Amino acid sequence: YGALEEIEKKTGKDPLEVLDQAISNMKPKVEVKSRRVGGTTYPVPVEIRSVRQLSLALRWMSASASGRRGMQMPKAVAAELLDAYNQQGNVIKKRDDTHRMAQANKAFAHYAW
């Protein structure tokens, strides 16, 4: 609740809309899973179910907010949500790295099953 109040103070917008948009910006669409084929391990890009997308986004946001030193948790969560809303910050970087890794290994997509 403190984070939502902080978002409303900083943006003047409805905090639930900001929260919804920030979470949808944080969600990864694909990830890389290891598959062992013939004695070799391949990084295979796979699409992520919506439940896992949400859990990864919230886990990354929580870890990133707790990593902000010198801030109380509600202010840190608000800062992370505002960064995600504006398509910047640690969580967006992590999502982009995940997508980049999947893009780099799409040659192994035929091993997905």
PDB file of C-alpha atoms in Angstrom:
ATOM      1  CA  TYR A   1       0.000   0.000   0.000  1.00  0.00           C
ATOM      2  CA  GLY A   2       2.863   2.348   0.773  1.00  0.00           C
ATOM      3  CA  ALA A   3       4.339   1.748  -2.677  1.00  0.00           C
ATOM      4  CA  LEU A   4       1.010   2.497  -4.362  1.00  0.00           C
ATOM      5  CA  GLU A   5       0.660   5.727  -2.384  1.00  0.00           C
ATOM      6  CA  GLU A   6       4.201   6.690  -3.380  1.00  0.00           C
ATOM      7  CA  ILE A   7       3.411   6.019  -7.057  1.00  0.00           C
ATOM      8  CA  GLU A   8       0.290   8.170  -6.862  1.00  0.00           C
ATOM      9  CA  LYS A   9       2.303  11.027  -5.310  1.00  0.00           C
ATOM     10  CA  LYS A  10       5.039  10.867  -7.941  1.00  0.00           C
ATOM     11  CA  THR A  11       2.942  10.383 -11.077  1.00  0.00           C
ATOM     12  CA  GLY A  12      -0.515  11.703 -10.260  1.00  0.00           C
ATOM     13  CA  LYS A  13      -1.952   8.749 -12.200  1.00  0.00           C
ATOM     14  CA  ASP A  14      -4.041   5.854 -10.952  1.00  0.00           C
ATOM     15  CA  PRO A  15      -1.502   3.624  -9.161  1.00  0.00           C
ATOM     16  CA  LEU A  16      -3.271   0.399 -10.167  1.00  0.00           C
ATOM     17  CA  GLU A  17      -2.951   1.258 -13.856  1.00  0.00           C
ATOM     18  CA  VAL A  18       0.740   2.055 -13.347  1.00  0.00           C
ATOM     19  CA  LEU A  19       1.159  -1.235 -11.455  1.00  0.00           C
ATOM     20  CA  ASP A  20      -0.597  -3.228 -14.185  1.00  0.00           C
ATOM     21  CA  GLN A  21       1.475  -1.646 -16.975  1.00  0.00           C
ATOM     22  CA  ALA A  22       4.725  -2.044 -15.015  1.00  0.00           C
ATOM     23  CA  ILE A  23       4.085  -5.738 -14.394  1.00  0.00           C
ATOM     24  CA  SER A  24       3.233  -6.364 -18.046  1.00  0.00           C
ATOM     25  CA  ASN A  25       6.475  -4.583 -19.013  1.00  0.00           C
ATOM     26  CA  MET A  26       8.485  -6.780 -16.622  1.00  0.00           C
ATOM     27  CA  LYS A  27       7.139 -10.132 -17.848  1.00  0.00           C
ATOM     28  CA  PRO A  28       9.527 -12.178 -20.002  1.00  0.00           C
ATOM     29  CA  LYS A  29       8.027 -13.981 -22.995  1.00  0.00           C
ATOM     30  CA  VAL A  30      10.754 -16.603 -23.568  1.00  0.00           C
ATOM     31  CA  GLU A  31      13.529 -18.143 -21.524  1.00  0.00           C
ATOM     32  CA  VAL A  32      16.349 -20.605 -22.057  1.00  0.00           C
ATOM     33  CA  LYS A  33      16.186 -24.117 -20.633  1.00  0.00           C
ATOM     34  CA  SER A  34      18.941 -26.713 -20.846  1.00  0.00           C
ATOM     35  CA  ARG A  35      18.201 -29.905 -22.778  1.00  0.00           C
ATOM     36  CA  ARG A  36      20.562 -32.851 -22.801  1.00  0.00           C
ATOM     37  CA  VAL A  37      20.714 -34.473 -26.225  1.00  0.00           C
ATOM     38  CA  GLY A  38      23.241 -37.158 -27.059  1.00  0.00           C
ATOM     39  CA  GLY A  39      25.663 -36.286 -24.287  1.00  0.00           C
ATOM     40  CA  THR A  40      25.644 -32.566 -25.067  1.00  0.00           C
ATOM     41  CA  THR A  41      23.677 -29.923 -23.229  1.00  0.00           C
ATOM     42  CA  TYR A  42      21.974 -27.320 -25.435  1.00  0.00           C
ATOM     43  CA  PRO A  43      20.386 -24.067 -24.287  1.00  0.00           C
ATOM     44  CA  VAL A  44      16.915 -24.267 -25.841  1.00  0.00           C
ATOM     45  CA  PRO A  45      14.614 -21.230 -25.990  1.00  0.00           C
ATOM     46  CA  VAL A  46      11.074 -21.999 -24.823  1.00  0.00           C
ATOM     47  CA  GLU A  47       7.975 -19.849 -24.405  1.00  0.00           C
ATOM     48  CA  ILE A  48       6.920 -19.182 -20.835  1.00  0.00           C
ATOM     49  CA  ARG A  49       3.419 -19.800 -19.464  1.00  0.00           C
ATOM     50  CA  SER A  50       1.658 -16.729 -18.125  1.00  0.00           C
ATOM     51  CA  VAL A  51       1.789 -17.912 -14.499  1.00  0.00           C
ATOM     52  CA  ARG A  52       5.580 -18.306 -14.691  1.00  0.00           C
ATOM     53  CA  GLN A  53       5.895 -14.933 -16.457  1.00  0.00           C
ATOM     54  CA  LEU A  54       4.166 -13.268 -13.522  1.00  0.00           C
ATOM     55  CA  SER A  55       6.166 -15.139 -10.894  1.00  0.00           C
ATOM     56  CA  LEU A  56       9.490 -14.311 -12.588  1.00  0.00           C
ATOM     57  CA  ALA A  57       8.552 -10.646 -12.944  1.00  0.00           C
ATOM     58  CA  LEU A  58       7.545 -10.346  -9.294  1.00  0.00           C
ATOM     59  CA  ARG A  59      10.590 -12.291  -8.099  1.00  0.00           C
ATOM     60  CA  TRP A  60      12.952 -10.074 -10.102  1.00  0.00           C
ATOM     61  CA  MET A  61      11.181  -6.932  -8.885  1.00  0.00           C
ATOM     62  CA  SER A  62      11.356  -8.036  -5.257  1.00  0.00           C
ATOM     63  CA  ALA A  63      15.054  -8.905  -5.492  1.00  0.00           C
ATOM     64  CA  SER A  64      15.863  -5.660  -7.251  1.00  0.00           C
ATOM     65  CA  ALA A  65      13.906  -3.580  -4.736  1.00  0.00           C
ATOM     66  CA  SER A  66      15.580  -5.258  -1.771  1.00  0.00           C
ATOM     67  CA  GLY A  67      18.946  -4.608  -3.435  1.00  0.00           C
ATOM     68  CA  ARG A  68      18.377  -0.864  -3.298  1.00  0.00           C
ATOM     69  CA  ARG A  69      20.344   0.240  -0.256  1.00  0.00           C
ATOM     70  CA  GLY A  70      19.386   3.221   1.849  1.00  0.00           C
ATOM     71  CA  MET A  71      15.686   3.074   0.951  1.00  0.00           C
ATOM     72  CA  GLN A  72      12.720   1.750   2.836  1.00  0.00           C
ATOM     73  CA  MET A  73      11.016  -1.152   1.094  1.00  0.00           C
ATOM     74  CA  PRO A  74       7.796   0.675   0.037  1.00  0.00           C
ATOM     75  CA  LYS A  75       9.844   3.437  -1.591  1.00  0.00           C
ATOM     76  CA  ALA A  76      12.150   0.888  -3.244  1.00  0.00           C
ATOM     77  CA  VAL A  77       9.173  -1.083  -4.629  1.00  0.00           C
ATOM     78  CA  ALA A  78       7.623   2.152  -5.912  1.00  0.00           C
ATOM     79  CA  ALA A  79      10.912   3.113  -7.564  1.00  0.00           C
ATOM     80  CA  GLU A  80      11.209  -0.296  -9.254  1.00  0.00           C
ATOM     81  CA  LEU A  81       7.608  -0.155 -10.470  1.00  0.00           C
ATOM     82  CA  LEU A  82       8.093   3.350 -11.857  1.00  0.00           C
ATOM     83  CA  ASP A  83      11.299   2.255 -13.601  1.00  0.00           C
ATOM     84  CA  ALA A  84       9.477  -0.724 -15.129  1.00  0.00           C
ATOM     85  CA  TYR A  85       6.576   1.524 -16.137  1.00  0.00           C
ATOM     86  CA  ASN A  86       9.070   3.750 -17.973  1.00  0.00           C
ATOM     87  CA  GLN A  87      10.815   0.756 -19.636  1.00  0.00           C
ATOM     88  CA  GLN A  88      14.060   1.145 -17.695  1.00  0.00           C
ATOM     89  CA  GLY A  89      15.713  -0.212 -14.569  1.00  0.00           C
ATOM     90  CA  ASN A  90      17.169  -3.488 -13.361  1.00  0.00           C
ATOM     91  CA  VAL A  91      14.125  -5.674 -14.002  1.00  0.00           C
ATOM     92  CA  ILE A  92      13.749  -4.507 -17.606  1.00  0.00           C
ATOM     93  CA  LYS A  93      17.465  -5.128 -18.142  1.00  0.00           C
ATOM     94  CA  LYS A  94      17.083  -8.660 -16.765  1.00  0.00           C
ATOM     95  CA  ARG A  95      14.072  -9.306 -19.026  1.00  0.00           C
ATOM     96  CA  ASP A  96      15.985  -8.013 -22.049  1.00  0.00           C
ATOM     97  CA  ASP A  97      18.993 -10.192 -21.170  1.00  0.00           C
ATOM     98  CA  THR A  98      16.700 -13.221 -20.965  1.00  0.00           C
ATOM     99  CA  HIS A  99      15.174 -12.407 -24.359  1.00  0.00           C
ATOM    100  CA  ARG A 100      18.608 -11.778 -25.864  1.00  0.00           C
ATOM    101  CA  MET A 101      19.859 -15.148 -24.594  1.00  0.00           C
ATOM    102  CA  ALA A 102      16.852 -16.909 -26.140  1.00  0.00           C
ATOM    103  CA  GLN A 103      17.354 -15.035 -29.424  1.00  0.00           C
ATOM    104  CA  ALA A 104      21.021 -16.024 -29.537  1.00  0.00           C
ATOM    105  CA  ASN A 105      20.153 -19.696 -29.068  1.00  0.00           C
ATOM    106  CA  LYS A 106      17.181 -19.969 -31.399  1.00  0.00           C
ATOM    107  CA  ALA A 107      19.218 -22.312 -33.607  1.00  0.00           C
ATOM    108  CA  PHE A 108      18.555 -24.983 -30.958  1.00  0.00           C
ATOM    109  CA  ALA A 109      14.785 -24.402 -30.903  1.00  0.00           C
ATOM    110  CA  HIS A 110      14.168 -27.678 -32.701  1.00  0.00           C
ATOM    111  CA  TYR A 111      15.271 -29.513 -29.523  1.00  0.00           C
ATOM    112  CA  ALA A 112      12.284 -28.153 -27.580  1.00  0.00           C
ATOM    113  CA  TRP A 113       9.595 -30.691 -26.798  1.00  0.00           C
TER     114      TRP A 113
END
